Amino acid sequence: MLRHGYLKSPVHWREVDRGDLHGLWIAEVDTSDPDIVVYYAHGGGFSMGSTYFYLEFLIVWLTLLKRAGFRRPAIFALEYTLVGTLPNDACYPTQLNQAIAGYEYVLSMVRDPSKICVGGDSAGATLILSLLLYLGKIGQEKHPRGAKESYMPSMAVLISPWTALTSSLYKNTRSDFLDVSNLDRYAHQYAGYDSTLSVTNHSVSIKDPLVSPGNCTSFSWWRHAAPSKGFFVAYGEEEVFAPEIQKFVGLLTKAGVVATTSRTKGGIHAWPVASLFLSQADEDRHRGLRGIVEETSNRMQNC
Ligand SMILES: *[C@@H]1O[C@H](CO)[C@@H](O)[C@H](O)[C@H]1NC(C)=O
Ligand SMILES: *[C@@H]1O[C@H](CO)[C@@H](O)[C@H](O)[C@H]1NC(C)=O
């Protein structure tokens, strides 16, 4: 952030540390009455990244929400446990359980789920989709014939979501930096299949919808899992995930769920995040987030 000219933080943020729940609460002032909360999970193949790495991205997002007319926007970024070789590292289902705890925390802060927008990029989007499927499953069990539960969020913003952990559609592309064999390794590590890591769990199937949401093909489950105002999916035309993302959006649409996309021509993986580090002019650095905020504002401000 110093490199980008921030000498002090332009907004208020504080660490949330409650036993198994960690994260950053970001708001202009530390208000307990936000009119929108973005609940965000960062990407990084479940093995890299942190909320602090995304801090500038999140601050820009908050600032744009304010400019779009939200009066007291807030962001809660989840600091979930990574997969790796350190003693405290963990694999699935630890991250999903933390995502659930994070959602409960956000609900306790905002009280009204229609003010919640969930979001994530890449593996963070996987986690958000798993969370939605988890919430949807509870709803489906309670109301098998319809009636969505009122604790579902208003919308979901997915940036280059890693929908299915493994897929025959994943092929390296000329421009994208993602690599299919690395993805496969991260996928198996997250699902608990890598015995060189500190934790494994062989009771998890890598196509279980809660670990690999793109492998959920049940229309009814997706209808229960959908946020009330649907999904917004941003991705790049040239990224490894593009064919699988298109398939996923097609499935949601067939299920009757609102899922609109913004496909960047020639775009690569997670560009709305990466461009903040790689582009020069603010116009380019903020373009991806501006599109996201415009969509959020259209869906969540006119209610
Ligand atoms: C999961 O879904 C993907 C995409 O639809 C598919 O290619 C893959 O084979 C599925 N994985 C398993 C293990 O069924
Ligand atoms: C392994 O995964 C299963 C299924 O998600 C879970 O119930 C169990 O608690 C996990 N075991 C460990 C040691 O994390």
Short mmCIF file of C-alpha atoms and ligand atoms in Angstrom, two decimals:
data_model
loop_
_atom_site.label_atom_id
_atom_site.label_comp_id
_atom_site.label_asym_id
_atom_site.label_seq_id
_atom_site.Cartn_x
_atom_site.Cartn_y
_atom_site.Cartn_z
CA MET A 1 0.00 0.00 0.00
CA LEU A 2 2.94 2.28 0.68
CA ARG A 3 4.06 1.67 -2.89
CA HIS A 4 0.65 2.89 -4.02
CA GLY A 5 0.96 6.09 -2.02
CA TYR A 6 -1.00 5.32 1.15
CA LEU A 7 0.77 6.80 4.16
CA LYS A 8 -2.11 6.10 6.51
CA SER A 9 -5.25 4.06 6.18
CA PRO A 10 -8.08 6.11 4.65
CA VAL A 11 -10.69 4.03 6.47
CA HIS A 12 -11.15 2.30 9.78
CA TRP A 13 -10.40 -1.40 10.04
CA ARG A 14 -10.00 -3.80 12.91
CA GLU A 15 -9.09 -7.43 13.34
CA VAL A 16 -11.79 -9.83 14.41
CA ASP A 17 -10.37 -12.60 16.56
CA ARG A 18 -12.91 -14.91 18.20
CA GLY A 19 -11.52 -18.34 18.82
CA ASP A 20 -11.83 -20.03 15.47
CA LEU A 21 -12.99 -16.93 13.59
CA HIS A 22 -10.49 -14.45 12.20
CA GLY A 23 -10.92 -11.63 9.75
CA LEU A 24 -10.87 -7.92 9.05
CA TRP A 25 -13.84 -5.64 9.57
CA ILE A 26 -13.47 -2.59 7.35
CA ALA A 27 -15.72 0.47 7.46
CA GLU A 28 -15.43 4.23 7.15
CA VAL A 29 -16.33 4.51 10.81
CA ASP A 30 -16.76 1.57 13.13
CA THR A 31 -20.50 1.51 12.88
CA SER A 32 -22.64 -1.41 13.93
CA ASP A 33 -25.43 -0.38 11.58
CA PRO A 34 -24.14 -0.83 8.03
CA ASP A 35 -26.52 -0.54 5.07
CA ILE A 36 -24.47 -3.11 3.13
CA VAL A 37 -21.86 -5.64 4.18
CA VAL A 38 -19.65 -7.32 1.63
CA TYR A 39 -18.54 -10.64 3.09
CA TYR A 40 -15.36 -11.51 1.20
CA ALA A 41 -13.14 -14.58 0.87
CA HIS A 42 -9.82 -14.11 -0.90
CA GLY A 43 -8.28 -16.40 -3.48
CA GLY A 44 -4.91 -18.10 -3.72
CA GLY A 45 -5.55 -21.80 -4.34
CA PHE A 46 -6.36 -22.30 -0.62
CA SER A 47 -2.59 -22.20 -0.03
CA MET A 48 -1.69 -18.53 -0.45
CA GLY A 49 -2.97 -15.05 0.25
CA SER A 50 -4.36 -13.19 3.22
CA THR A 51 -6.88 -10.49 4.00
CA TYR A 52 -4.02 -7.99 4.29
CA PHE A 53 -2.81 -8.81 0.81
CA TYR A 54 -6.29 -7.74 -0.37
CA LEU A 55 -6.57 -4.70 1.88
CA GLU A 56 -6.15 -2.06 -0.82
CA PHE A 57 -8.58 -3.93 -3.09
CA LEU A 58 -11.12 -3.98 -0.26
CA ILE A 59 -10.61 -0.32 0.63
CA VAL A 60 -11.17 0.67 -3.01
CA TRP A 61 -14.30 -1.49 -3.04
CA LEU A 62 -15.59 0.22 0.13
CA THR A 63 -14.85 3.67 -1.32
CA LEU A 64 -16.69 2.87 -4.55
CA LEU A 65 -19.72 1.58 -2.60
CA LYS A 66 -19.84 4.89 -0.78
CA ARG A 67 -19.63 6.80 -4.06
CA ALA A 68 -22.42 4.65 -5.45
CA GLY A 69 -24.73 5.91 -2.72
CA PHE A 70 -24.47 3.40 0.12
CA ARG A 71 -24.25 5.44 3.30
CA ARG A 72 -22.56 3.06 5.73
CA PRO A 73 -20.91 0.27 3.76
CA ALA A 74 -18.76 -2.29 5.56
CA ILE A 75 -16.64 -5.23 4.48
CA PHE A 76 -15.82 -8.36 6.43
CA ALA A 77 -12.88 -10.25 4.95
CA LEU A 78 -12.45 -13.79 6.22
CA GLU A 79 -8.96 -14.90 7.31
CA TYR A 80 -9.37 -18.61 6.76
CA THR A 81 -6.77 -21.27 7.56
CA LEU A 82 -4.55 -22.14 4.62
CA VAL A 83 -3.64 -25.57 3.36
CA GLY A 84 0.05 -26.36 3.75
CA THR A 85 2.85 -27.92 5.73
CA LEU A 86 2.77 -25.74 8.86
CA PRO A 87 1.48 -27.26 12.10
CA ASN A 88 -1.62 -25.05 12.18
CA ASP A 89 -2.51 -25.53 8.53
CA ALA A 90 -5.62 -27.51 7.73
CA CYS A 91 -7.65 -28.84 4.84
CA TYR A 92 -11.38 -29.06 4.13
CA PRO A 93 -13.76 -28.89 6.07
CA THR A 94 -11.91 -26.40 8.34
CA GLN A 95 -12.21 -23.56 5.80
CA LEU A 96 -15.91 -24.18 5.21
CA ASN A 97 -16.59 -24.22 8.94
CA GLN A 98 -14.76 -20.89 9.25
CA ALA A 99 -16.76 -19.47 6.34
CA ILE A 100 -19.96 -20.49 8.14
CA ALA A 101 -18.75 -18.87 11.38
CA GLY A 102 -17.89 -15.74 9.38
CA TYR A 103 -21.39 -15.59 7.92
CA GLU A 104 -22.90 -15.89 11.39
CA TYR A 105 -20.67 -13.05 12.54
CA VAL A 106 -21.74 -10.84 9.62
CA LEU A 107 -25.40 -11.67 10.30
CA SER A 108 -24.92 -10.65 13.92
CA MET A 109 -23.44 -7.32 12.81
CA VAL A 110 -26.04 -6.42 10.19
CA ARG A 111 -29.06 -8.41 11.45
CA ASP A 112 -30.74 -8.17 8.03
CA PRO A 113 -29.45 -10.74 5.50
CA SER A 114 -30.85 -8.67 2.60
CA LYS A 115 -28.00 -6.25 3.31
CA ILE A 116 -25.33 -8.90 2.79
CA CYS A 117 -23.43 -9.36 -0.44
CA VAL A 118 -21.12 -12.39 -0.36
CA GLY A 119 -18.12 -12.46 -2.65
CA GLY A 120 -14.82 -14.04 -3.44
CA ASP A 121 -12.25 -14.59 -6.15
CA SER A 122 -10.88 -17.90 -7.33
CA ALA A 123 -10.61 -20.31 -4.37
CA GLY A 124 -12.36 -17.69 -2.21
CA ALA A 125 -15.31 -17.95 -4.59
CA THR A 126 -15.21 -21.74 -4.18
CA LEU A 127 -15.54 -21.21 -0.46
CA ILE A 128 -18.43 -18.76 -0.90
CA LEU A 129 -20.24 -21.23 -3.19
CA SER A 130 -19.68 -24.01 -0.64
CA LEU A 131 -21.10 -21.74 2.04
CA LEU A 132 -24.18 -21.03 -0.09
CA LEU A 133 -24.68 -24.75 -0.76
CA TYR A 134 -24.36 -25.40 2.95
CA LEU A 135 -26.96 -22.72 3.79
CA GLY A 136 -29.14 -23.98 0.93
CA LYS A 137 -29.00 -27.52 2.24
CA ILE A 138 -30.35 -26.45 5.60
CA GLY A 139 -33.14 -24.56 3.84
CA GLN A 140 -33.91 -27.48 1.56
CA GLU A 141 -34.19 -29.87 4.48
CA LYS A 142 -36.61 -27.54 6.22
CA HIS A 143 -38.66 -26.64 3.13
CA PRO A 144 -38.31 -29.41 0.53
CA ARG A 145 -40.93 -27.84 -1.75
CA GLY A 146 -39.66 -24.28 -2.02
CA ALA A 147 -39.71 -21.33 0.40
CA LYS A 148 -36.22 -20.01 0.66
CA GLU A 149 -34.85 -19.30 4.11
CA SER A 150 -34.62 -15.68 5.14
CA TYR A 151 -30.99 -15.99 6.21
CA MET A 152 -29.76 -16.14 2.61
CA PRO A 153 -27.71 -13.13 1.47
CA SER A 154 -28.94 -10.67 -1.12
CA MET A 155 -26.38 -11.35 -3.82
CA ALA A 156 -23.10 -13.06 -4.61
CA VAL A 157 -20.22 -11.54 -6.55
CA LEU A 158 -17.88 -14.17 -7.94
CA ILE A 159 -14.60 -13.09 -9.51
CA SER A 160 -13.03 -15.82 -11.66
CA PRO A 161 -14.62 -18.53 -9.49
CA TRP A 162 -12.92 -21.90 -9.24
CA THR A 163 -16.29 -23.63 -9.51
CA ALA A 164 -15.34 -27.31 -9.86
CA LEU A 165 -12.04 -28.32 -8.24
CA THR A 166 -11.22 -30.68 -11.09
CA SER A 167 -12.58 -30.62 -14.60
CA SER A 168 -11.73 -32.05 -17.97
CA LEU A 169 -12.48 -28.58 -19.35
CA TYR A 170 -9.43 -27.06 -17.66
CA LYS A 171 -6.69 -26.50 -20.26
CA ASN A 172 -3.73 -24.15 -20.04
CA THR A 173 -4.19 -21.07 -22.22
CA ARG A 174 -1.56 -18.91 -23.87
CA SER A 175 -2.13 -15.83 -21.72
CA ASP A 176 -3.50 -17.01 -18.36
CA PHE A 177 -1.03 -17.54 -15.52
CA LEU A 178 -2.98 -20.46 -14.03
CA ASP A 179 -1.52 -23.88 -14.67
CA VAL A 180 -3.69 -26.98 -14.77
CA SER A 181 -1.29 -29.35 -13.02
CA ASN A 182 -0.76 -26.87 -10.17
CA LEU A 183 -4.53 -26.45 -9.86
CA ASP A 184 -4.92 -30.17 -9.63
CA ARG A 185 -2.35 -30.31 -6.85
CA TYR A 186 -4.04 -27.48 -4.90
CA ALA A 187 -7.41 -29.21 -5.37
CA HIS A 188 -6.19 -32.51 -3.94
CA GLN A 189 -4.41 -30.75 -1.08
CA TYR A 190 -7.54 -28.82 -0.14
CA ALA A 191 -9.71 -31.93 -0.28
CA GLY A 192 -7.23 -33.68 2.03
CA TYR A 193 -5.47 -36.05 -0.36
CA ASP A 194 -1.84 -34.96 -0.07
CA SER A 195 0.02 -37.05 2.49
CA THR A 196 3.05 -34.71 2.41
CA LEU A 197 0.98 -32.05 4.19
CA SER A 198 0.31 -31.71 7.88
CA VAL A 199 -3.35 -32.71 7.62
CA THR A 200 -5.18 -35.13 5.38
CA ASN A 201 -8.74 -36.39 5.34
CA HIS A 202 -9.49 -39.31 3.09
CA SER A 203 -13.19 -39.34 3.90
CA VAL A 204 -13.85 -36.40 1.57
CA SER A 205 -14.67 -36.96 -2.09
CA ILE A 206 -13.18 -34.40 -4.46
CA LYS A 207 -16.52 -34.16 -6.25
CA ASP A 208 -18.58 -33.63 -3.10
CA PRO A 209 -20.58 -30.45 -3.82
CA LEU A 210 -19.56 -28.89 -0.50
CA VAL A 211 -15.88 -29.18 -1.43
CA SER A 212 -16.30 -28.69 -5.19
CA PRO A 213 -19.52 -26.68 -5.71
CA GLY A 214 -19.32 -26.90 -9.52
CA ASN A 215 -19.99 -30.62 -9.13
CA CYS A 216 -23.44 -29.92 -7.69
CA THR A 217 -25.89 -30.53 -10.52
CA SER A 218 -29.11 -30.44 -8.48
CA PHE A 219 -31.37 -27.59 -9.66
CA SER A 220 -33.35 -27.72 -6.46
CA TRP A 221 -30.26 -27.46 -4.28
CA TRP A 222 -28.99 -24.46 -6.31
CA ARG A 223 -32.38 -22.77 -6.05
CA HIS A 224 -32.20 -23.04 -2.27
CA ALA A 225 -28.55 -21.96 -2.28
CA ALA A 226 -29.06 -18.87 -4.44
CA PRO A 227 -28.92 -15.40 -2.93
CA SER A 228 -32.28 -13.63 -3.24
CA LYS A 229 -30.99 -11.33 -6.02
CA GLY A 230 -28.79 -13.91 -7.63
CA PHE A 231 -25.20 -14.10 -8.80
CA PHE A 232 -22.90 -11.74 -10.64
CA VAL A 233 -19.89 -13.47 -12.17
CA ALA A 234 -16.87 -11.61 -13.56
CA TYR A 235 -14.19 -13.50 -15.45
CA GLY A 236 -11.72 -13.28 -18.29
CA GLU A 237 -12.28 -14.67 -21.73
CA GLU A 238 -8.85 -16.29 -21.84
CA GLU A 239 -8.65 -17.82 -18.42
CA VAL A 240 -8.35 -21.54 -17.69
CA PHE A 241 -11.62 -21.44 -15.74
CA ALA A 242 -13.65 -19.74 -18.50
CA PRO A 243 -15.30 -22.86 -20.06
CA GLU A 244 -16.24 -24.27 -16.66
CA ILE A 245 -17.58 -20.87 -15.49
CA GLN A 246 -19.78 -20.68 -18.59
CA LYS A 247 -21.06 -24.18 -17.91
CA PHE A 248 -21.77 -23.29 -14.29
CA VAL A 249 -23.67 -20.11 -15.19
CA GLY A 250 -25.64 -22.13 -17.74
CA LEU A 251 -26.60 -24.60 -15.04
CA LEU A 252 -27.74 -21.83 -12.67
CA THR A 253 -29.79 -20.25 -15.44
CA LYS A 254 -31.45 -23.57 -16.25
CA ALA A 255 -32.25 -23.92 -12.56
CA GLY A 256 -34.06 -20.58 -12.75
CA VAL A 257 -31.45 -18.67 -10.74
CA VAL A 258 -30.43 -15.15 -11.76
CA ALA A 259 -26.78 -15.33 -12.86
CA THR A 260 -25.35 -12.57 -15.01
CA THR A 261 -21.79 -12.36 -16.20
CA SER A 262 -19.20 -9.82 -17.18
CA ARG A 263 -16.65 -11.41 -19.48
CA THR A 264 -13.54 -9.37 -20.14
CA LYS A 265 -12.28 -9.68 -23.68
CA GLY A 266 -8.79 -11.10 -23.65
CA GLY A 267 -8.95 -11.15 -19.83
CA ILE A 268 -6.98 -13.48 -17.58
CA HIS A 269 -7.60 -14.89 -14.11
CA ALA A 270 -8.86 -12.59 -11.32
CA TRP A 271 -8.09 -9.43 -13.28
CA PRO A 272 -10.19 -7.09 -11.06
CA VAL A 273 -7.75 -8.03 -8.27
CA ALA A 274 -4.53 -8.41 -10.26
CA SER A 275 -4.97 -5.15 -12.17
CA LEU A 276 -4.61 -3.23 -8.92
CA PHE A 277 -1.04 -4.46 -8.76
CA LEU A 278 -0.23 -4.52 -12.45
CA SER A 279 -1.96 -1.52 -14.08
CA GLN A 280 -0.80 2.08 -13.79
CA ALA A 281 -3.75 4.44 -14.25
CA ASP A 282 -6.55 4.40 -11.65
CA GLU A 283 -9.00 4.16 -14.54
CA ASP A 284 -7.57 0.73 -15.40
CA ARG A 285 -6.81 -0.34 -11.85
CA HIS A 286 -10.40 0.18 -10.68
CA ARG A 287 -12.35 -0.84 -13.77
CA GLY A 288 -13.22 -4.36 -12.56
CA LEU A 289 -14.41 -3.15 -9.17
CA ARG A 290 -16.45 -0.33 -10.73
CA GLY A 291 -18.42 -2.88 -12.75
CA ILE A 292 -19.00 -4.97 -9.63
CA VAL A 293 -20.17 -2.00 -7.56
CA GLU A 294 -22.49 -0.78 -10.32
CA GLU A 295 -24.13 -4.20 -10.38
CA THR A 296 -24.34 -4.34 -6.57
CA SER A 297 -25.88 -0.89 -6.49
CA ASN A 298 -28.49 -1.79 -9.12
CA ARG A 299 -29.55 -4.92 -7.28
CA MET A 300 -29.26 -3.86 -3.67
CA GLN A 301 -30.09 -0.17 -3.55
CA ASN A 302 -33.49 -0.16 -5.21
CA CYS A 303 -35.37 -2.21 -2.69
C1 LIG B 1 -16.73 -32.37 -11.48
O1 LIG B 1 -17.31 -31.53 -12.42
C2 LIG B 1 -16.46 -31.27 -13.52
C3 LIG B 1 -17.13 -30.20 -14.31
O2 LIG B 1 -18.45 -30.46 -14.58
C4 LIG B 1 -16.22 -32.54 -14.32
O3 LIG B 1 -15.41 -32.29 -15.44
C5 LIG B 1 -15.52 -33.46 -13.38
O4 LIG B 1 -15.30 -34.65 -14.05
C6 LIG B 1 -16.35 -33.65 -12.14
N1 LIG B 1 -15.55 -34.42 -11.25
C7 LIG B 1 -15.89 -35.60 -10.84
C8 LIG B 1 -14.88 -36.27 -9.98
O5 LIG B 1 -16.98 -36.08 -11.09
C1 LIG B 2 -12.92 -35.21 7.46
O1 LIG B 2 -13.98 -34.78 6.63
C2 LIG B 2 -15.27 -35.12 7.11
C3 LIG B 2 -16.28 -34.74 6.05
O2 LIG B 2 -16.25 -33.40 5.77
C4 LIG B 2 -15.50 -34.43 8.44
O3 LIG B 2 -16.76 -34.77 8.96
C5 LIG B 2 -14.40 -34.82 9.42
O4 LIG B 2 -14.56 -34.08 10.60
C6 LIG B 2 -13.04 -34.56 8.81
N1 LIG B 2 -12.01 -35.04 9.69
C7 LIG B 2 -11.04 -34.24 10.13
C8 LIG B 2 -10.00 -34.88 11.00
O5 LIG B 2 -10.99 -33.05 9.86
#
